[in-house]
Amino acid sequence: MQELGTALDPVTASTDRFVATVASLADAQVTGDTLISPWTRGHVITHVARATDSLCRLLAWARTGVETPQYASMDARAAEIEAGARRPVADLVADVRDTAARFEEAVRALPPAAWHTQVRMRTGEPRTPASLIPTRLRELEIHHADLDAGYGFSDIPADAARWIVDDIVEALARRPKTPPLRLEATDTGLVHALGTGGPTVSGRQADLLAWLSGRSSGTGLTAFGADEVPAAPFWI
């Protein structure tokens, strides 16, 4: 349980930071622009809450053995996000807090055998419950930056950013059409290689994460073995 608690600590801290930013917004700012147009801040915040619910469903699948899809359908997913996007800040904060508590409870309720159970993400990708913890952290941190409300990729703690980069690279490695690529973070020493023979993209870890997540075209990065920083490979 101590190891589990340690694994959840970055998620708890990330949740607190996300909630603090959401709580600092005025109701009129909920409809403001984000880094992932056409979604507004309300869409992004609601998505974070509904995505947390979806991870809880996958954890229930692992715990009970009863197949429980992450989402009923992509149309249902979109409708839930749209329905919650214009709520006042107080309601959004409560939603994020409540779903965060449910996620932690669901993780802690897993018996040892369930940690090895495979479930399927909405993309069809097989995962085990342990991998859903960095997925939750990734959702919080990347979408926190998406809010464009004073928290950027450079504000993500280095350990959390590294965990998220690792998670994205693992997802890319599972895709047979991912092009060869080498990543080097000049400030943290992080190195990842996907296949052989591709370009090396290097720069600060925060800039690598912004690029990998599709939020940057490569600002602050350098490419060796290519004329320019390539488009980041599709990972989700």
Tab-separated table of N, CA, C and O in Angstrom, residues 110-200:
chain	number	residue	atom	x	y	z
A	110	LEU	N	-8.659	-1.994	-5.622
A	110	LEU	CA	-8.253	-3.114	-6.471
A	110	LEU	C	-7.544	-4.193	-5.653
A	110	LEU	O	-6.561	-3.905	-4.965
A	111	PRO	N	-7.988	-5.436	-5.738
A	111	PRO	CA	-7.245	-6.529	-5.102
A	111	PRO	C	-5.975	-6.822	-5.900
A	111	PRO	O	-5.882	-6.459	-7.084
A	112	PRO	N	-4.982	-7.461	-5.295
A	112	PRO	CA	-3.704	-7.690	-5.987
A	112	PRO	C	-3.849	-8.339	-7.359
A	112	PRO	O	-3.179	-7.931	-8.317
A	113	ALA	N	-4.714	-9.334	-7.490
A	113	ALA	CA	-4.839	-10.041	-8.772
A	113	ALA	C	-5.350	-9.139	-9.884
A	113	ALA	O	-5.027	-9.334	-11.062
A	114	ALA	N	-6.143	-8.132	-9.524
A	114	ALA	CA	-6.751	-7.268	-10.539
A	114	ALA	C	-5.729	-6.390	-11.245
A	114	ALA	O	-5.977	-5.926	-12.366
A	115	TRP	N	-4.579	-6.169	-10.617
A	115	TRP	CA	-3.566	-5.311	-11.228
A	115	TRP	C	-2.996	-5.914	-12.502
A	115	TRP	O	-2.376	-5.215	-13.302
A	116	HIS	N	-3.205	-7.213	-12.712
A	116	HIS	CA	-2.690	-7.880	-13.911
A	116	HIS	C	-3.779	-8.101	-14.960
A	116	HIS	O	-3.519	-8.680	-16.013
A	117	THR	N	-4.989	-7.639	-14.679
A	117	THR	CA	-6.102	-7.818	-15.608
A	117	THR	C	-6.004	-6.812	-16.750
A	117	THR	O	-5.781	-5.624	-16.525
A	118	GLN	N	-6.180	-7.292	-17.964
A	118	GLN	CA	-6.160	-6.386	-19.111
A	118	GLN	C	-7.555	-5.824	-19.370
A	118	GLN	O	-8.544	-6.556	-19.365
A	119	VAL	N	-7.600	-4.515	-19.582
A	119	VAL	CA	-8.828	-3.838	-19.999
A	119	VAL	C	-8.520	-3.121	-21.308
A	119	VAL	O	-7.367	-3.063	-21.737
A	120	ARG	N	-9.541	-2.568	-21.948
A	120	ARG	CA	-9.325	-1.905	-23.237
A	120	ARG	C	-9.702	-0.435	-23.162
A	120	ARG	O	-10.796	-0.089	-22.698
A	121	MET	N	-8.785	0.391	-23.640
A	121	MET	CA	-9.081	1.808	-23.785
A	121	MET	C	-10.088	2.000	-24.917
A	121	MET	O	-10.359	1.073	-25.695
A	122	ARG	N	-10.616	3.200	-25.058
A	122	ARG	CA	-11.603	3.469	-26.106
A	122	ARG	C	-11.025	3.238	-27.497
A	122	ARG	O	-11.759	2.981	-28.453
A	123	THR	N	-9.689	3.309	-27.617
A	123	THR	CA	-9.021	3.087	-28.895
A	123	THR	C	-8.851	1.606	-29.213
A	123	THR	O	-8.388	1.259	-30.299
A	124	GLY	N	-9.208	0.739	-28.253
A	124	GLY	CA	-8.999	-0.691	-28.422
A	124	GLY	C	-7.678	-1.169	-27.863
A	124	GLY	O	-7.386	-2.368	-27.861
A	125	GLU	N	-6.884	-0.236	-27.372
A	125	GLU	CA	-5.559	-0.567	-26.853
A	125	GLU	C	-5.668	-1.285	-25.506
A	125	GLU	O	-6.342	-0.806	-24.596
A	126	PRO	N	-5.024	-2.459	-25.355
A	126	PRO	CA	-5.073	-3.161	-24.072
A	126	PRO	C	-4.179	-2.485	-23.041
A	126	PRO	O	-3.062	-2.065	-23.347
A	127	ARG	N	-4.681	-2.360	-21.824
A	127	ARG	CA	-3.912	-1.755	-20.738
A	127	ARG	C	-4.184	-2.524	-19.454
A	127	ARG	O	-5.185	-3.228	-19.332
A	128	THR	N	-3.297	-2.364	-18.483
A	128	THR	CA	-3.521	-2.886	-17.144
A	128	THR	C	-3.749	-1.702	-16.203
A	128	THR	O	-3.379	-0.568	-16.523
A	129	PRO	N	-4.355	-1.934	-15.037
A	129	PRO	CA	-4.662	-0.814	-14.139
A	129	PRO	C	-3.461	0.049	-13.776
A	129	PRO	O	-3.604	1.269	-13.633
A	130	ALA	N	-2.275	-0.553	-13.632
A	130	ALA	CA	-1.106	0.242	-13.255
A	130	ALA	C	-0.828	1.348	-14.267
A	130	ALA	O	-0.374	2.439	-13.901
A	131	SER	N	-1.114	1.094	-15.539
A	131	SER	CA	-0.839	2.093	-16.576
A	131	SER	C	-1.868	3.215	-16.575
A	131	SER	O	-1.654	4.255	-17.208
A	132	LEU	N	-2.985	3.026	-15.877
A	132	LEU	CA	-4.011	4.063	-15.849
A	132	LEU	C	-3.644	5.208	-14.905
A	132	LEU	O	-4.202	6.301	-15.009
A	133	ILE	N	-2.703	4.968	-13.999
A	133	ILE	CA	-2.275	6.043	-13.095
A	133	ILE	C	-1.497	7.113	-13.864
A	133	ILE	O	-1.828	8.307	-13.767
A	134	PRO	N	-0.476	6.759	-14.664
A	134	PRO	CA	0.152	7.809	-15.481
A	134	PRO	C	-0.789	8.404	-16.517
A	134	PRO	O	-0.648	9.576	-16.888
A	135	THR	N	-1.763	7.620	-16.989
A	135	THR	CA	-2.753	8.178	-17.913
A	135	THR	C	-3.547	9.289	-17.232
A	135	THR	O	-3.796	10.349	-17.815
A	136	ARG	N	-3.930	9.065	-15.997
A	136	ARG	CA	-4.651	10.080	-15.222
A	136	ARG	C	-3.778	11.324	-15.018
A	136	ARG	O	-4.242	12.459	-15.180
A	137	LEU	N	-2.504	11.114	-14.697
A	137	LEU	CA	-1.590	12.244	-14.522
A	137	LEU	C	-1.443	13.020	-15.824
A	137	LEU	O	-1.447	14.254	-15.835
A	138	ARG	N	-1.334	12.296	-16.926
A	138	ARG	CA	-1.206	12.933	-18.241
A	138	ARG	C	-2.423	13.799	-18.549
A	138	ARG	O	-2.292	14.938	-19.021
A	139	GLU	N	-3.611	13.273	-18.286
A	139	GLU	CA	-4.834	14.036	-18.535
A	139	GLU	C	-4.835	15.337	-17.738
A	139	GLU	O	-5.178	16.405	-18.263
A	140	LEU	N	-4.461	15.253	-16.478
A	140	LEU	CA	-4.467	16.436	-15.621
A	140	LEU	C	-3.463	17.481	-16.088
A	140	LEU	O	-3.797	18.666	-16.234
A	141	GLU	N	-2.231	17.067	-16.319
A	141	GLU	CA	-1.175	18.042	-16.602
A	141	GLU	C	-1.301	18.654	-17.996
A	141	GLU	O	-1.182	19.872	-18.161
A	142	ILE	N	-1.536	17.837	-19.003
A	142	ILE	CA	-1.637	18.384	-20.357
A	142	ILE	C	-2.867	19.283	-20.478
A	142	ILE	O	-2.800	20.389	-21.034
A	143	HIS	N	-3.985	18.843	-19.914
A	143	HIS	CA	-5.184	19.672	-20.017
A	143	HIS	C	-5.115	20.901	-19.107
A	143	HIS	O	-5.783	21.907	-19.383
A	144	HIS	N	-4.309	20.833	-18.057
A	144	HIS	CA	-4.079	22.036	-17.250
A	144	HIS	C	-3.416	23.103	-18.121
A	144	HIS	O	-3.838	24.269	-18.137
A	145	ALA	N	-2.402	22.700	-18.869
A	145	ALA	CA	-1.756	23.644	-19.787
A	145	ALA	C	-2.730	24.106	-20.869
A	145	ALA	O	-2.712	25.276	-21.284
A	146	ASP	N	-3.602	23.197	-21.315
A	146	ASP	CA	-4.574	23.546	-22.355
A	146	ASP	C	-5.489	24.696	-21.947
A	146	ASP	O	-5.995	25.427	-22.809
A	147	LEU	N	-5.724	24.854	-20.645
A	147	LEU	CA	-6.636	25.901	-20.178
A	147	LEU	C	-6.135	27.304	-20.515
A	147	LEU	O	-6.919	28.256	-20.532
A	148	ASP	N	-4.826	27.432	-20.768
A	148	ASP	CA	-4.246	28.739	-21.101
A	148	ASP	C	-4.640	29.773	-20.050
A	148	ASP	O	-5.102	30.870	-20.359
A	149	ALA	N	-4.432	29.369	-18.793
A	149	ALA	CA	-4.856	30.213	-17.672
A	149	ALA	C	-3.711	30.437	-16.688
A	149	ALA	O	-3.919	30.519	-15.478
A	150	GLY	N	-2.489	30.520	-17.224
A	150	GLY	CA	-1.344	30.822	-16.383
A	150	GLY	C	-0.478	29.639	-16.014
A	150	GLY	O	0.537	29.808	-15.325
A	151	TYR	N	-0.857	28.439	-16.448
A	151	TYR	CA	-0.084	27.230	-16.164
A	151	TYR	C	0.325	26.633	-17.499
A	151	TYR	O	-0.526	26.259	-18.311
A	152	GLY	N	1.645	26.556	-17.732
A	152	GLY	CA	2.132	26.046	-19.004
A	152	GLY	C	2.945	24.781	-18.837
A	152	GLY	O	3.125	24.269	-17.725
A	153	PHE	N	3.466	24.286	-19.931
A	153	PHE	CA	4.244	23.048	-19.879
A	153	PHE	C	5.498	23.205	-19.023
A	153	PHE	O	5.949	22.247	-18.400
A	154	SER	N	6.047	24.402	-18.959
A	154	SER	CA	7.226	24.635	-18.121
A	154	SER	C	6.900	24.575	-16.635
A	154	SER	O	7.807	24.462	-15.803
A	155	ASP	N	5.617	24.658	-16.289
A	155	ASP	CA	5.203	24.606	-14.886
A	155	ASP	C	4.979	23.178	-14.394
A	155	ASP	O	4.824	22.954	-13.190
A	156	ILE	N	4.936	22.224	-15.302
A	156	ILE	CA	4.747	20.827	-14.901
A	156	ILE	C	6.011	20.351	-14.189
A	156	ILE	O	7.113	20.498	-14.726
A	157	PRO	N	5.904	19.807	-12.981
A	157	PRO	CA	7.097	19.314	-12.289
A	157	PRO	C	7.868	18.323	-13.160
A	157	PRO	O	7.277	17.523	-13.887
A	158	ALA	N	9.199	18.389	-13.078
A	158	ALA	CA	10.042	17.590	-13.969
A	158	ALA	C	9.747	16.098	-13.863
A	158	ALA	O	9.701	15.389	-14.879
A	159	ASP	N	9.544	15.603	-12.643
A	159	ASP	CA	9.273	14.167	-12.481
A	159	ASP	C	7.953	13.786	-13.136
A	159	ASP	O	7.842	12.733	-13.773
A	160	ALA	N	6.940	14.643	-12.972
A	160	ALA	CA	5.643	14.366	-13.583
A	160	ALA	C	5.747	14.429	-15.103
A	160	ALA	O	5.198	13.575	-15.815
A	161	ALA	N	6.460	15.433	-15.616
A	161	ALA	CA	6.619	15.560	-17.066
A	161	ALA	C	7.334	14.343	-17.642
A	161	ALA	O	6.963	13.835	-18.707
A	162	ARG	N	8.330	13.861	-16.925
A	162	ARG	CA	9.059	12.682	-17.406
A	162	ARG	C	8.148	11.459	-17.434
A	162	ARG	O	8.179	10.669	-18.382
A	163	TRP	N	7.327	11.308	-16.408
A	163	TRP	CA	6.388	10.189	-16.338
A	163	TRP	C	5.420	10.241	-17.521
A	163	TRP	O	5.096	9.222	-18.130
A	164	ILE	N	4.970	11.453	-17.861
A	164	ILE	CA	4.025	11.611	-18.967
A	164	ILE	C	4.710	11.327	-20.304
A	164	ILE	O	4.135	10.667	-21.179
A	165	VAL	N	5.928	11.824	-20.481
A	165	VAL	CA	6.665	11.520	-21.712
A	165	VAL	C	6.841	10.011	-21.847
A	165	VAL	O	6.632	9.436	-22.927
A	166	ASP	N	7.209	9.353	-20.751
A	166	ASP	CA	7.353	7.891	-20.779
A	166	ASP	C	6.052	7.229	-21.225
A	166	ASP	O	6.059	6.285	-22.033
A	167	ASP	N	4.928	7.718	-20.700
A	167	ASP	CA	3.620	7.138	-21.025
A	167	ASP	C	3.297	7.317	-22.507
A	167	ASP	O	2.815	6.390	-23.169
A	168	ILE	N	3.579	8.505	-23.048
A	168	ILE	CA	3.308	8.754	-24.464
A	168	ILE	C	4.214	7.894	-25.339
A	168	ILE	O	3.767	7.306	-26.338
A	169	VAL	N	5.485	7.800	-24.971
A	169	VAL	CA	6.420	6.993	-25.760
A	169	VAL	C	6.014	5.522	-25.741
A	169	VAL	O	6.090	4.827	-26.765
A	170	GLU	N	5.563	5.036	-24.588
A	170	GLU	CA	5.101	3.650	-24.520
A	170	GLU	C	3.903	3.433	-25.442
A	170	GLU	O	3.788	2.394	-26.102
A	171	ALA	N	3.008	4.421	-25.494
A	171	ALA	CA	1.860	4.322	-26.399
A	171	ALA	C	2.321	4.299	-27.854
A	171	ALA	O	1.817	3.520	-28.671
A	172	LEU	N	3.290	5.146	-28.186
A	172	LEU	CA	3.814	5.177	-29.552
A	172	LEU	C	4.498	3.858	-29.912
A	172	LEU	O	4.384	3.378	-31.047
A	173	ALA	N	5.203	3.279	-28.951
A	173	ALA	CA	5.928	2.035	-29.213
A	173	ALA	C	4.980	0.882	-29.519
A	173	ALA	O	5.365	-0.084	-30.195
A	174	ARG	N	3.745	0.978	-29.032
A	174	ARG	CA	2.767	-0.083	-29.284
A	174	ARG	C	2.113	0.052	-30.653
A	174	ARG	O	1.383	-0.845	-31.074
A	175	ARG	N	2.360	1.156	-31.338
A	175	ARG	CA	1.746	1.374	-32.643
A	175	ARG	C	2.725	0.995	-33.752
A	175	ARG	O	3.814	1.574	-33.845
A	176	PRO	N	2.352	0.051	-34.597
A	176	PRO	CA	3.305	-0.457	-35.597
A	176	PRO	C	3.733	0.575	-36.633
A	176	PRO	O	4.791	0.432	-37.248
A	177	LYS	N	2.948	1.626	-36.836
A	177	LYS	CA	3.274	2.606	-37.874
A	177	LYS	C	3.997	3.837	-37.334
A	177	LYS	O	4.194	4.811	-38.067
A	178	THR	N	4.405	3.806	-36.067
A	178	THR	CA	5.149	4.940	-35.521
A	178	THR	C	6.503	5.052	-36.217
A	178	THR	O	7.256	4.076	-36.266
A	179	PRO	N	6.848	6.215	-36.766
A	179	PRO	CA	8.139	6.355	-37.453
A	179	PRO	C	9.295	6.326	-36.458
A	179	PRO	O	9.119	6.668	-35.281
A	180	PRO	N	10.490	5.920	-36.896
A	180	PRO	CA	11.644	5.916	-35.994
A	180	PRO	C	11.968	7.333	-35.524
A	180	PRO	O	11.862	8.298	-36.285
A	181	LEU	N	12.382	7.427	-34.260
A	181	LEU	CA	12.584	8.742	-33.652
A	181	LEU	C	13.401	8.573	-32.379
A	181	LEU	O	13.240	7.592	-31.651
A	182	ARG	N	14.274	9.535	-32.121
A	182	ARG	CA	15.017	9.563	-30.864
A	182	ARG	C	14.735	10.894	-30.176
A	182	ARG	O	14.743	11.951	-30.815
A	183	LEU	N	14.471	10.834	-28.877
A	183	LEU	CA	14.181	12.025	-28.083
A	183	LEU	C	15.273	12.219	-27.044
A	183	LEU	O	15.668	11.263	-26.369
A	184	GLU	N	15.741	13.451	-26.895
A	184	GLU	CA	16.758	13.761	-25.891
A	184	GLU	C	16.385	15.059	-25.189
A	184	GLU	O	16.256	16.109	-25.833
A	185	ALA	N	16.191	14.976	-23.871
A	185	ALA	CA	15.917	16.170	-23.077
A	185	ALA	C	17.243	16.725	-22.573
A	185	ALA	O	17.967	16.057	-21.833
A	186	THR	N	17.569	17.932	-22.976
A	186	THR	CA	18.869	18.508	-22.657
A	186	THR	C	18.989	18.944	-21.205
A	186	THR	O	20.098	19.152	-20.708
A	187	ASP	N	17.860	19.081	-20.510
A	187	ASP	CA	17.910	19.567	-19.126
A	187	ASP	C	17.741	18.471	-18.087
A	187	ASP	O	18.109	18.661	-16.925
A	188	THR	N	17.194	17.319	-18.464
A	188	THR	CA	16.957	16.261	-17.473
A	188	THR	C	17.681	14.961	-17.788
A	188	THR	O	17.720	14.068	-16.941
A	189	GLY	N	18.219	14.836	-18.994
A	189	GLY	CA	18.894	13.603	-19.363
A	189	GLY	C	17.973	12.522	-19.888
A	189	GLY	O	18.430	11.422	-20.222
A	190	LEU	N	16.688	12.801	-19.986
A	190	LEU	CA	15.749	11.812	-20.521
A	190	LEU	C	16.106	11.490	-21.966
A	190	LEU	O	16.357	12.390	-22.767
A	191	VAL	N	16.120	10.199	-22.285
A	191	VAL	CA	16.388	9.740	-23.649
A	191	VAL	C	15.419	8.613	-23.976
A	191	VAL	O	15.206	7.711	-23.159
A	192	HIS	N	14.823	8.687	-25.151
A	192	HIS	CA	13.964	7.611	-25.636
A	192	HIS	C	14.290	7.357	-27.099
A	192	HIS	O	14.526	8.307	-27.860
A	193	ALA	N	14.303	6.089	-27.493
A	193	ALA	CA	14.515	5.732	-28.892
A	193	ALA	C	13.359	4.870	-29.364
A	193	ALA	O	13.027	3.860	-28.733
A	194	LEU	N	12.744	5.291	-30.445
A	194	LEU	CA	11.684	4.519	-31.091
A	194	LEU	C	12.229	4.030	-32.427
A	194	LEU	O	12.387	4.811	-33.364
A	195	GLY	N	12.571	2.759	-32.498
A	195	GLY	CA	13.161	2.226	-33.713
A	195	GLY	C	14.566	2.778	-33.929
A	195	GLY	O	15.187	3.347	-33.024
A	196	THR	N	15.070	2.624	-35.141
A	196	THR	CA	16.410	3.108	-35.479
A	196	THR	C	16.369	3.832	-36.818
A	196	THR	O	15.523	3.554	-37.670
A	197	GLY	N	17.295	4.772	-36.963
A	197	GLY	CA	17.439	5.444	-38.247
A	197	GLY	C	16.663	6.727	-38.407
A	197	GLY	O	16.777	7.401	-39.432
A	198	GLY	N	15.886	7.108	-37.413
A	198	GLY	CA	15.096	8.328	-37.521
A	198	GLY	C	15.843	9.535	-36.993
A	198	GLY	O	16.972	9.430	-36.492
A	199	PRO	N	15.250	10.712	-37.078
A	199	PRO	CA	15.889	11.930	-36.574
A	199	PRO	C	15.933	11.950	-35.051
A	199	PRO	O	15.181	11.239	-34.380
A	200	THR	N	16.818	12.771	-34.517
A	200	THR	CA	16.882	13.025	-33.081
A	200	THR	C	16.295	14.401	-32.818
A	200	THR	O	16.726	15.393	-33.410
